[in-house]
Coordinates of C-alpha atoms in Angstrom, one line a residue:
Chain A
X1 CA 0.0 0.0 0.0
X2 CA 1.2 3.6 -0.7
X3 CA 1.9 5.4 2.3
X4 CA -0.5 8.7 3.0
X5 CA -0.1 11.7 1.1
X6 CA 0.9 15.0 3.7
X7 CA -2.5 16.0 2.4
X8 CA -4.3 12.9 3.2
X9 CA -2.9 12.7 6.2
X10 CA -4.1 16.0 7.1
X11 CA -7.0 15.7 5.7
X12 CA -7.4 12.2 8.0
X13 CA -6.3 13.4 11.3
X14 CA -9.3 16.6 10.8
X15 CA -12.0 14.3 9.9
X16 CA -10.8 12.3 13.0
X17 CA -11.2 15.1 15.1
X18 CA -14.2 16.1 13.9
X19 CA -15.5 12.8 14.8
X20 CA -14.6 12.7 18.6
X21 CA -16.7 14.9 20.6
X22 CA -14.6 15.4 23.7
X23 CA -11.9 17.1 22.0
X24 CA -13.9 18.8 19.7
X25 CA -15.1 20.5 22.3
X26 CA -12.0 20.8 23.9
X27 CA -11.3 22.7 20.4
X28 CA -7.9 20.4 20.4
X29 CA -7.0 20.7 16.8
X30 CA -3.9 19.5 14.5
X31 CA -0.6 21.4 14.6
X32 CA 1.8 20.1 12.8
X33 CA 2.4 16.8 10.1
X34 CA 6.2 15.7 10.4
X35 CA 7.3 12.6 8.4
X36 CA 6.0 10.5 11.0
X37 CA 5.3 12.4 14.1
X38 CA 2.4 14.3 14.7
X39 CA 1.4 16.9 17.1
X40 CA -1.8 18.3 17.8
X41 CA -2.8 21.6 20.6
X42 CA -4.8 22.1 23.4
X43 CA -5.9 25.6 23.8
X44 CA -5.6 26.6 27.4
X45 CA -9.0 26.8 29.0
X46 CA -10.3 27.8 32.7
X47 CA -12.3 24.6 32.5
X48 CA -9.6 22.7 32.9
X49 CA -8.1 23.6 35.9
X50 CA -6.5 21.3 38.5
X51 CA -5.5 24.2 40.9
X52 CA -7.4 27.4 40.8
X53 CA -4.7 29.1 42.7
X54 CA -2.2 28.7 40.5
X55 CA -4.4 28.4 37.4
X56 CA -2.3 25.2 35.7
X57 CA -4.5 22.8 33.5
X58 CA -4.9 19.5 35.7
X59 CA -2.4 16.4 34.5
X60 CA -5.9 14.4 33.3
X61 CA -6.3 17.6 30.3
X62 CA -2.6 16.6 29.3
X63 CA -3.6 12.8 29.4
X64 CA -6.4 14.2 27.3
X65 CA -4.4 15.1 24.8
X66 CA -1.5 12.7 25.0
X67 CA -4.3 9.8 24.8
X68 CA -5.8 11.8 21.7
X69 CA -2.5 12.4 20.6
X70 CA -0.3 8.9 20.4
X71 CA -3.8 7.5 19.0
X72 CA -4.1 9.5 16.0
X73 CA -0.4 9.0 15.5
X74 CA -0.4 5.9 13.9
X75 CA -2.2 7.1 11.1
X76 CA 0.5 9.5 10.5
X77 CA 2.9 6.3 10.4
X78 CA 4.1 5.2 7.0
X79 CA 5.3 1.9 7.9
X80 CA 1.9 0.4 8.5
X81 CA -1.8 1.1 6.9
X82 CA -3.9 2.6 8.7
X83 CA -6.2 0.8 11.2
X84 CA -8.8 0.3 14.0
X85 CA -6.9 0.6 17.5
X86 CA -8.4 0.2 20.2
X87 CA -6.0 1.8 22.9
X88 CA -4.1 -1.2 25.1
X89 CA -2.3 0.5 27.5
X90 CA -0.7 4.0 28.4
X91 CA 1.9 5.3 30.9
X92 CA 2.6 9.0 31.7
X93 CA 5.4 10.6 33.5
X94 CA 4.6 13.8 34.7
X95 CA 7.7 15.8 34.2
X96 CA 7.2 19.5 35.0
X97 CA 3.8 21.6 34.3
X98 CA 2.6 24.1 31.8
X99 CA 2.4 27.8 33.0
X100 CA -1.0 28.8 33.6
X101 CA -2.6 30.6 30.6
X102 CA -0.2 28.5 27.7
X103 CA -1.5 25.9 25.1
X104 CA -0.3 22.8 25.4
X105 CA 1.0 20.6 22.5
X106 CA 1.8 16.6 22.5
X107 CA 3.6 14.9 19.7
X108 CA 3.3 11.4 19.3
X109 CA 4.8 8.7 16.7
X110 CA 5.2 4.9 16.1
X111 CA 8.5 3.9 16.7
X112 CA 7.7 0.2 16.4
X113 CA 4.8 -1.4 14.2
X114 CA 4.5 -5.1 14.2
X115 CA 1.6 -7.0 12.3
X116 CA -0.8 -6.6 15.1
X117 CA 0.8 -4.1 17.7
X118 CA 1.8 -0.8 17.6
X119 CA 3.9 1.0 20.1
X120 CA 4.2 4.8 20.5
X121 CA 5.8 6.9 22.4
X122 CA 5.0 10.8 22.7
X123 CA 5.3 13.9 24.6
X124 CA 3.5 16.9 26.0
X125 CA 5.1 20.5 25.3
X126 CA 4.6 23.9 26.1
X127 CA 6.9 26.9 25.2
X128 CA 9.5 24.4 23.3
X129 CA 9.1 21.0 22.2
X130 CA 12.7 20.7 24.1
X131 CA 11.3 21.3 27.3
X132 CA 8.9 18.3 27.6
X133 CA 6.4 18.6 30.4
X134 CA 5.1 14.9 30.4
X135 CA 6.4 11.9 28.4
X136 CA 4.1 9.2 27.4
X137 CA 4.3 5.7 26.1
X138 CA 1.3 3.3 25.0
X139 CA 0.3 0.8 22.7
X140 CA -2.2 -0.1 20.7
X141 CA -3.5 -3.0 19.5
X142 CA -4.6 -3.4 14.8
X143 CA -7.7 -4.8 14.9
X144 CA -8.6 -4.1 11.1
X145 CA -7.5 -2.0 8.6
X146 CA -9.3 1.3 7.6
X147 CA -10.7 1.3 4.1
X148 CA -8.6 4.7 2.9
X149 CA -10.5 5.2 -0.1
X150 CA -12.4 8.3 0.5
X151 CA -9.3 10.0 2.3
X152 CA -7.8 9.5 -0.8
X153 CA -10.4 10.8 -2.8
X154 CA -12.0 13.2 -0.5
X155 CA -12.0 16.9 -0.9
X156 CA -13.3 18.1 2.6
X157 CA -11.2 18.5 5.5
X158 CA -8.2 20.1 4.1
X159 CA -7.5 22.5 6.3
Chain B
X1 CA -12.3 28.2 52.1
X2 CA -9.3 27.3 49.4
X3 CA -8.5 24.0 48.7
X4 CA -5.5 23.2 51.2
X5 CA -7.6 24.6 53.9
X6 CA -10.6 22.2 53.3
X7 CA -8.6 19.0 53.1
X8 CA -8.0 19.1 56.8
X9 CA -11.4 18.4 57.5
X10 CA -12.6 14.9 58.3
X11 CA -13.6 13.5 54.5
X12 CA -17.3 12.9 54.8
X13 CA -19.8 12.8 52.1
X14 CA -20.1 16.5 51.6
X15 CA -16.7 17.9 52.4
X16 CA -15.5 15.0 49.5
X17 CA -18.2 17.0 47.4
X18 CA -16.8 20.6 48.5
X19 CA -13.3 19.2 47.7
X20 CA -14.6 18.0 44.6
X21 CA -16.2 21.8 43.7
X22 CA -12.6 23.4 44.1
X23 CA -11.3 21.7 41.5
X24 CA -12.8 23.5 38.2
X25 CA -11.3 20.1 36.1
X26 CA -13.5 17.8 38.6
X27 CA -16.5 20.0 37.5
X28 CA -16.3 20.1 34.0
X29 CA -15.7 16.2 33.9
X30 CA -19.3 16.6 36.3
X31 CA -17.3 14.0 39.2
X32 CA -18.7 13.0 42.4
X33 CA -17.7 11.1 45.4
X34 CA -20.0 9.4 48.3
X35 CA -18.6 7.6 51.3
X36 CA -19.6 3.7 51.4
X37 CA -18.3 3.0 54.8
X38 CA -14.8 3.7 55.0
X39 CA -14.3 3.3 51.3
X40 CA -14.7 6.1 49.0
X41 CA -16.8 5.4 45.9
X42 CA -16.1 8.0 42.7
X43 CA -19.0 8.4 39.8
X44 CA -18.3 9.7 36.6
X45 CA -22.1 10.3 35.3
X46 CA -22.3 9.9 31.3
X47 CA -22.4 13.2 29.3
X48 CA -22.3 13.7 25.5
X49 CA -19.5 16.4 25.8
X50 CA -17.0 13.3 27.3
X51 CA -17.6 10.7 23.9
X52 CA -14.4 9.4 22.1
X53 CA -16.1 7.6 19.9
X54 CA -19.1 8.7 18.7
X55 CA -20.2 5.4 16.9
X56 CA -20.6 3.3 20.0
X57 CA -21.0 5.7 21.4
X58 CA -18.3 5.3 24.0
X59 CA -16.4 7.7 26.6
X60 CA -12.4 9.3 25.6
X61 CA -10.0 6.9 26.5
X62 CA -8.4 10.1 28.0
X63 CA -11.7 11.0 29.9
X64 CA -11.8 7.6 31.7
X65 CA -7.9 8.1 32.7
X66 CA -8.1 11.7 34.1
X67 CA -11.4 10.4 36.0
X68 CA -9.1 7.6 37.8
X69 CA -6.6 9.7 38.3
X70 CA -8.3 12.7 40.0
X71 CA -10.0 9.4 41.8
X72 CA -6.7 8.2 42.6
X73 CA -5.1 11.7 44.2
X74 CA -8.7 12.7 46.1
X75 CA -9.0 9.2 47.8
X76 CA -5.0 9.5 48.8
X77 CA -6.0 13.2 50.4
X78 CA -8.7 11.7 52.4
X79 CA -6.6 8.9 53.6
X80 CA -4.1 10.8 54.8
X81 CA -3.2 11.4 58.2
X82 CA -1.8 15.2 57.8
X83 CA -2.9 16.1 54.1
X84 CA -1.3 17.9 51.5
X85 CA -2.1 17.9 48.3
X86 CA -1.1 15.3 46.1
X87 CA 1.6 15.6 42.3
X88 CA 1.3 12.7 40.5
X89 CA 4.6 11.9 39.8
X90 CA 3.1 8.9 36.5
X91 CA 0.3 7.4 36.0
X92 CA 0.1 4.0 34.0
X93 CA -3.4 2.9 32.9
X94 CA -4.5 -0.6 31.5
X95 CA -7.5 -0.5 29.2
X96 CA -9.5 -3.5 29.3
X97 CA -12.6 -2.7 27.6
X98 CA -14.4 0.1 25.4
X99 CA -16.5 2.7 28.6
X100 CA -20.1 2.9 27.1
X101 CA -21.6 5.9 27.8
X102 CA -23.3 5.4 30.8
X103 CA -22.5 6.1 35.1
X104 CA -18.7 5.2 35.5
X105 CA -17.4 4.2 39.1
X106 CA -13.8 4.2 40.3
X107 CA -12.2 2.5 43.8
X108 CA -9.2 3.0 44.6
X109 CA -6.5 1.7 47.8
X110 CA -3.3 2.7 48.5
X111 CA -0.8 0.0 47.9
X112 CA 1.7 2.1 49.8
X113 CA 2.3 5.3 51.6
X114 CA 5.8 6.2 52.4
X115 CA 6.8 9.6 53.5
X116 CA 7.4 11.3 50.3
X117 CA 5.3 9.4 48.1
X118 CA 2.6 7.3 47.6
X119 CA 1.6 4.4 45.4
X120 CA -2.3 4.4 44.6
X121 CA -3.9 1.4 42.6
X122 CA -7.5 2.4 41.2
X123 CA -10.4 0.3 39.5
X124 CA -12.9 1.7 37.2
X125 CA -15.8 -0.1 36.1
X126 CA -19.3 0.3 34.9
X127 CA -22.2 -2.7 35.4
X128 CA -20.0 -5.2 37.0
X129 CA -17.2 -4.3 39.6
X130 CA -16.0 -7.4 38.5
X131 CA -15.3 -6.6 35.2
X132 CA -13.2 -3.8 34.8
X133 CA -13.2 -1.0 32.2
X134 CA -9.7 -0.1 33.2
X135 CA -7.0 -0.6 36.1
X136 CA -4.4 2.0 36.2
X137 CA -1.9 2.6 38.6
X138 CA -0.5 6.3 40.0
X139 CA 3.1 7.5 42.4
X140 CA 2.2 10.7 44.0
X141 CA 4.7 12.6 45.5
X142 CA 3.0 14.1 49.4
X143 CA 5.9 15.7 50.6
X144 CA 4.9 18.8 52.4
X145 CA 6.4 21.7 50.3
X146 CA 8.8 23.3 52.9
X147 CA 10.1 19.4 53.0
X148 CA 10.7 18.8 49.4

């Protein structure tokens, strides 16, 4: 199988995150395509809140997004087609927090796909993807491949 | 009253609630907590705003995580014999089968408390406590912060 397009994959990842209501509401949206890493954004938001003195975004938004994040990821991954994965497991280390009032990003990527597993590893940012504030690693499990038809043909979600 | 002030009261039904009020994440998410004897028992009601996937429909993977984990650190609180409150240090979270959207429950026991951290084990599940949605594991560090 051809690997995605940087336009289907785009296009992919938006129609994704049209379809999941939690963080479509949480408006988190796609930020950047790289070979095979991706990284979406969190928009800071009082809602989210662990600490309302200090105004930092509670750890369980940043699973949120890493959750969201190292899922979507192995769509971006050209070693593999793209595929239903249910989510097997996930481990967080918490490594420093995001100012109060910043965005938060999280990149994820596949660093190993096997026939039915994939494990990814990821990380949640703030000012600089250098300065990671939680580092993630999960896998997920191929349960059948996505018919990629109509990403390759679509002409919504571009954007 | 902020936060650190209310977690020195005894943690009955509605001071878990007040606790529970302070924390604007624990409101959006719409958590609760009740007391069943000594135990603590958390309740995740289903709302549309929380779906993953919208086909089953089923809750965010993510959603049921932060639920256990919040879960995780308020239990520890109200355990503890001079509260502070709790940074989770990680969190590792088995998922063992799809949360429908319906009333989500969470346990949780602490497997140990040391003096600077803590190790909380917590169970989330929805019809049967015997069948578990997800089992996840958190560290939280509890040092006092004039100690750290």
């Amino acid at each position: 199988m051809e690997p995605l397009s940087l336009e289907e994959k785009t296009r992919f990842i938006n129609m994704m995150g049209d379809f999941i209501p939690h963080t479509r509401g949480l408006r988190v949206a796609l930020h950047s395509i790289a070979g095979n890493a991706l990284t979406l954004r969190l928009p800071y938001q009082n809602e989210l809140v662990g600490d309302p003195t200090t105004g930092i975004l509670h750890s369980g938004a940043v699973t949120v997004l890493l959750d969201q994040t190292l899922g979507l990821s192995a769509v971006c991954s050209d070693d593999i087609a793209p595929s239903v994965t249910p989510t097997l497991d996930l481990r967080i280390d918490h490594l420093g927090v995001a100012p109060a009032g910043k965005d938060i990003y999280a990149t994820g990527k596949v660093y190993r796909a096997t026939r039915k597993v994939l494990f990814v590893e990821g990380y949640a940012w703030c000012e600089s993807p250098d300065k990671p504030i939680a580092r993630a690693t999960g896998t997920w499990v191929r349960v059948m491949d996505i018919n990629l038809d109509w990403v390759r043909n679509s002409k919504e979600y571009n954007t | 009253m902020s936060l650190v002030d209310l977690i020195q009261r005894d943690p009955d039904a509605a001071t878990l609630k007040l606790w529970l009020n302070k924390i604007p994440y624990a409101r959006y998410l719409g958590m609760d907590a009740d007391m069943q004897g000594s135990d603590i028992l958390f309740r995740l009601p289903p709302d549309d705003k929380l779906i993953g996937n919208a086909s089953l429909p089923a809750l965010h993977g993510g959603v049921v995580g932060a639920f256990m984990e919040l879960s995780g650190a308020i239990h520890l609180v109200a355990k503890m014999e001079n509260p502070v409150l709790p940074k989770v240090i990680n969190f590792s979270l088995d998922y063992l089968r799809a949360s429908r959207l319906r009333e989500t429950y969470a346990r949780c026991s602490i497997t140990r408390q040391g003096r600077q951290v803590a190790n909380v084990s917590i169970t989330a599940w929805q019809e049967d406590m015997d069948a578990p949605n997800a089992t996840a594991r958190a560290h939280f560090l509890i040092a006092e912060p004039n100690k750290e």
